[in-house]
XYZ file of C-alpha atoms in Angstrom:
355
model
C 56.279 126.425 43.337
C 59.286 128.718 43.122
C 62.446 127.224 44.524
C 64.051 128.990 47.451
C 67.341 128.844 45.583
C 66.070 130.768 42.562
C 66.105 134.127 44.330
C 68.652 133.586 47.063
C 72.278 134.607 46.807
C 74.833 132.002 47.762
C 77.636 133.259 49.984
C 81.054 131.900 49.161
C 84.768 132.511 49.147
C 86.437 132.706 45.744
C 89.818 133.190 44.121
C 89.786 135.963 41.503
C 93.156 135.286 39.863
C 96.154 132.900 39.952
C 97.414 134.408 43.202
C 94.913 131.968 44.703
C 93.900 134.430 47.414
C 90.294 133.836 48.427
C 87.838 136.481 49.597
C 84.057 136.757 50.100
C 81.952 136.366 46.965
C 78.213 136.269 46.311
C 76.705 134.357 43.403
C 73.549 132.557 42.305
C 72.946 128.820 42.278
C 70.489 127.266 39.839
C 66.925 126.677 40.923
C 66.120 123.235 42.316
C 64.828 121.016 39.510
C 62.694 117.905 39.891
C 65.603 115.560 40.674
C 67.819 117.990 42.579
C 68.739 118.256 46.233
C 69.567 121.587 47.900
C 71.757 121.222 50.948
C 72.925 123.862 53.368
C 76.637 123.255 53.672
C 77.836 122.515 57.191
C 81.459 121.534 56.516
C 83.890 121.364 53.623
C 87.220 119.549 53.668
C 90.285 121.186 52.141
C 92.071 119.169 49.465
C 95.328 119.932 47.628
C 93.156 120.235 44.513
C 91.941 123.501 46.043
C 95.509 124.821 45.838
C 96.034 123.555 42.285
C 92.856 125.088 40.877
C 92.797 128.380 42.777
C 96.376 129.040 41.599
C 95.734 127.884 38.014
C 98.605 125.396 38.164
C 97.076 123.275 35.397
C 96.200 126.343 33.332
C 92.441 125.805 32.949
C 91.027 127.650 35.976
C 88.006 129.873 35.387
C 87.678 132.840 37.742
C 86.014 133.697 40.044
C 86.675 130.193 41.364
C 84.947 128.754 44.435
C 86.826 125.572 45.451
C 85.857 122.675 47.703
C 84.777 119.114 46.866
C 84.507 117.450 50.264
C 81.070 118.749 51.196
C 78.677 117.748 53.947
C 75.460 119.387 54.970
C 71.760 119.129 55.700
C 69.021 118.895 53.086
C 66.868 122.000 52.971
C 64.837 121.278 49.838
C 64.266 118.425 47.369
C 62.733 118.315 43.908
C 59.401 116.581 43.385
C 60.980 113.491 41.806
C 63.727 112.947 44.395
C 63.384 109.452 45.826
C 66.319 108.914 48.166
C 66.505 112.077 50.274
C 64.200 114.232 52.326
C 64.452 117.555 54.133
C 66.685 117.264 57.193
C 68.809 114.375 55.912
C 72.568 114.482 56.365
C 74.134 114.430 52.899
C 77.562 114.604 51.293
C 78.819 115.701 47.869
C 82.204 114.653 46.520
C 84.443 115.493 43.585
C 81.862 115.443 40.783
C 78.248 116.565 40.437
C 77.174 115.185 37.080
C 78.018 112.773 34.276
C 76.413 111.506 31.049
C 74.527 108.700 32.888
C 74.509 106.629 29.695
C 78.017 105.295 29.029
C 79.235 101.897 30.220
C 81.000 103.441 33.209
C 78.014 105.467 34.381
C 75.816 102.385 33.959
C 78.271 100.479 36.146
C 78.192 103.202 38.865
C 81.723 104.299 37.942
C 80.623 107.823 37.068
C 84.014 109.321 37.888
C 85.256 107.541 34.724
C 82.353 108.775 32.556
C 83.237 108.555 28.842
C 81.985 112.111 28.346
C 83.900 113.300 31.395
C 82.436 113.651 34.856
C 81.535 117.254 35.711
C 83.728 118.465 38.554
C 82.141 119.924 41.663
C 84.014 123.149 41.076
C 85.441 124.784 37.937
C 83.591 122.345 35.686
C 81.070 123.195 32.980
C 77.617 122.008 33.988
C 74.903 120.878 31.582
C 73.384 124.380 31.542
C 76.715 125.915 30.521
C 77.447 127.500 33.891
C 80.723 127.020 35.772
C 80.319 124.816 38.836
C 81.205 126.312 42.196
C 82.265 124.232 45.161
C 81.811 123.871 48.864
C 83.493 127.011 50.184
C 79.935 128.368 50.113
C 76.684 128.456 52.052
C 74.653 125.984 50.013
C 74.746 123.844 46.861
C 72.240 122.305 44.446
C 73.121 118.826 43.134
C 71.305 116.064 41.262
C 70.382 113.385 43.801
C 72.438 110.714 42.006
C 75.622 112.494 43.085
C 74.621 112.974 46.714
C 75.511 110.519 49.469
C 73.715 109.696 52.652
C 75.822 110.377 55.744
C 74.835 107.905 58.489
C 73.058 109.759 61.291
C 75.581 108.631 63.902
C 78.562 109.893 61.889
C 79.780 113.491 62.471
C 79.398 115.724 59.436
C 82.828 117.291 60.023
C 84.503 113.879 59.979
C 82.584 112.764 56.903
C 83.847 115.628 54.739
C 87.411 114.320 54.061
C 86.031 110.893 53.198
C 84.432 112.322 50.049
C 87.799 112.809 48.337
C 90.711 111.598 50.470
C 88.795 108.643 51.864
C 87.312 107.319 48.633
C 90.635 107.890 46.823
C 92.342 105.238 48.948
C 89.297 103.023 49.585
C 88.569 102.452 45.887
C 91.885 100.825 44.890
C 92.047 98.892 48.146
C 88.723 97.224 47.316
C 89.424 96.850 43.605
C 92.755 95.117 44.213
C 91.535 92.986 47.119
C 93.500 94.832 49.769
C 90.854 93.852 52.296
C 92.084 90.323 53.031
C 92.916 89.918 56.740
C 96.495 88.928 57.411
C 97.911 90.368 54.176
C 100.626 93.026 54.299
C 100.149 96.632 53.193
C 102.743 99.361 52.779
C 101.588 102.993 52.845
C 103.916 105.554 51.274
C 103.350 109.036 52.654
C 101.414 109.994 55.762
C 99.219 112.957 54.898
C 95.497 113.339 54.287
C 95.322 110.262 52.051
C 97.990 108.177 53.754
C 96.568 108.378 57.248
C 93.215 107.115 55.946
C 94.920 104.279 54.061
C 96.409 103.211 57.399
C 93.004 103.351 59.101
C 91.322 101.356 56.328
C 94.165 98.843 56.305
C 93.810 98.187 60.017
C 90.015 97.929 59.706
C 90.523 95.315 56.972
C 92.816 93.309 59.247
C 96.031 94.005 57.320
C 99.567 94.271 58.673
C 100.316 97.912 57.939
C 103.741 99.496 57.475
C 104.146 103.245 56.953
C 106.988 104.516 54.764
C 108.019 108.106 55.335
C 111.059 110.329 54.948
C 110.210 112.066 58.225
C 111.096 110.406 61.538
C 108.819 112.942 63.258
C 105.802 111.001 61.980
C 106.820 107.757 63.654
C 104.997 108.179 66.951
C 101.683 109.215 65.409
C 101.882 106.496 62.745
C 102.294 103.812 65.389
C 100.344 105.156 68.353
C 97.649 107.433 66.945
C 96.905 105.657 63.667
C 97.755 102.122 64.754
C 100.299 101.145 62.097
C 102.258 97.985 62.881
C 105.593 99.282 61.638
C 107.264 102.539 60.611
C 110.138 102.687 58.139
C 112.343 105.593 57.089
C 112.227 105.184 53.325
C 115.614 106.854 52.808
C 117.330 104.204 54.981
C 118.610 101.620 52.493
C 119.210 98.959 55.143
C 115.682 99.227 56.509
C 114.279 99.005 52.981
C 116.440 96.048 51.904
C 115.394 94.124 54.997
C 111.790 94.204 53.731
C 112.494 92.665 50.316
C 109.568 90.642 48.911
C 107.443 91.108 52.028
C 104.411 93.131 50.874
C 101.250 92.024 49.125
C 100.254 95.612 48.447
C 101.787 99.082 48.518
C 99.749 102.247 48.088
C 101.659 105.409 47.215
C 99.819 108.491 48.471
C 102.767 110.861 48.013
C 103.008 113.233 45.060
C 106.776 113.555 45.287
C 108.962 111.278 43.199
C 109.750 107.864 44.671
C 112.313 105.171 43.710
C 109.965 102.773 41.923
C 112.525 99.994 41.593
C 113.080 100.006 45.349
C 109.376 99.718 46.093
C 108.882 97.036 43.420
C 111.579 95.007 45.196
C 109.476 95.078 48.360
C 106.507 93.395 46.685
C 105.855 89.688 46.830
C 105.127 87.757 43.638
C 101.961 89.217 42.036
C 102.161 92.181 44.398
C 100.432 95.443 43.492
C 101.775 99.013 43.745
C 98.940 101.550 43.513
C 99.487 105.218 42.688
C 96.986 107.725 44.021
C 99.503 110.550 44.324
C 100.933 112.294 41.259
C 104.716 111.876 40.952
C 106.308 113.819 38.097
C 107.373 110.590 36.394
C 107.070 106.825 36.696
C 110.446 105.261 35.957
C 111.556 101.690 36.624
C 113.503 98.787 35.141
C 110.984 96.608 33.242
C 112.528 93.414 34.578
C 111.615 94.438 38.117
C 107.977 94.445 37.047
C 108.007 91.405 34.769
C 109.994 89.087 37.007
C 107.589 88.437 39.837
C 104.393 89.198 37.907
C 104.042 92.563 39.669
C 101.699 95.421 38.812
C 101.769 99.198 38.964
C 98.267 100.658 38.737
C 96.632 104.047 39.105
C 93.372 105.140 40.691
C 91.358 108.309 41.285
C 88.308 108.729 43.500
C 85.361 106.377 43.049
C 81.855 105.805 41.753
C 78.636 106.604 43.557
C 77.904 103.069 44.726
C 81.338 102.560 46.220
C 81.381 106.011 47.840
C 78.176 105.199 49.708
C 79.605 101.810 50.663
C 82.716 103.506 52.068
C 80.700 105.983 54.133
C 78.650 103.149 55.613
C 81.830 101.138 56.284
C 83.405 104.057 58.148
C 80.312 104.520 60.272
C 80.022 100.825 61.162
C 83.761 100.462 61.899
C 84.122 103.848 63.639
C 86.799 105.098 61.227
C 87.262 108.847 61.619
C 89.759 111.079 59.789
C 92.086 113.182 61.945
C 90.920 116.736 61.286
C 91.575 120.344 62.212
C 88.409 122.446 62.018
C 88.866 126.055 60.899
C 86.550 129.000 60.119
C 86.236 130.058 56.496
C 88.055 133.299 57.299
C 91.198 131.165 57.866
C 91.190 129.496 54.440
C 94.111 131.450 52.979
C 96.349 130.598 55.935
C 95.144 126.994 55.816
C 96.001 126.687 52.119
C 99.507 127.989 52.820
C 99.867 125.462 55.625
C 98.565 122.742 53.320
C 101.334 123.546 50.833
C 103.870 123.247 53.662
C 102.285 119.956 54.803
C 101.587 121.607 58.139
C 98.326 119.853 58.947
C 97.384 116.690 60.824
C 95.803 115.445 58.755
C 92.981 117.305 56.998
C 91.614 120.814 57.329
C 87.819 121.006 57.492
C 86.053 124.352 57.167
C 83.190 124.983 59.577
C 81.109 126.661 56.889
C 77.779 126.865 58.679
C 79.134 128.667 61.706
C 81.545 131.045 59.992
C 80.321 132.115 56.555
C 78.566 135.486 56.615
């Protein structure tokens, strides 16, 4: 049987050069193989990675480039050997679409850390040598191992940001036992990642404090997101008053932060997790050693934990705060994303706007 995808153009929006400006673009997806799932894309979240890659900030972008790695949609076709999905299922695809499946990390369902390198959902080189293209497009073909079941009662638009922003904060919170009720969590930065860290923290029963340089975020942090406390991180008195009071701090900001100050806020054996990308990590070693403290890093997560997170969000009614936009608005949305002018995640309504 000939796959529907073999002869059908995929409609997308692509950047053609480092200006990062996106415009309509037609291309071909691979045919559905025996263990593949084809999903019609309903929604795609917008991540800052979309800015970085469309504008070639790292220097490795391959044009035309179709971004997007927070993908949700509905299964249209499955290969004959697919066991976990059927036509009509609600499915998500995150930041990677393949891995070696043989190394110790893949065998432990930590495919994002694959020894051979996980294949990114966009601008990666797939096993057939083609460049992967992401979710700013009408459909996608992915091996079933890298697809996730979206619970039927969970909105597809809300699920999209969970597949990067959500799993990025959920993974270190679980790994470092930040799910113990009554413990104290500090969240640095209140954007796409930070607001979900607050929501997870409250669902885990933690006492959550938001650190921000912007007083304008106070009301939403406390009243919309449910944080217990809001602190202006540039206020030395407020910061000093919290010395040795946190079990965990998760830094979601990519700007530089005063590491010594935040280390002073941790209790003995406290953990400071970095999921943002500051330009440097600089601190006095004694502030780490005295008190048995840790600074650790984390990226997204493996397939098993991603599915666990999606199920957790559905059962605990955790929903990202999103602004839904048509695909024709993506260039304006990316500019707003750079200016941090979004509360708290853009989600493209692909199904109803791509033509």
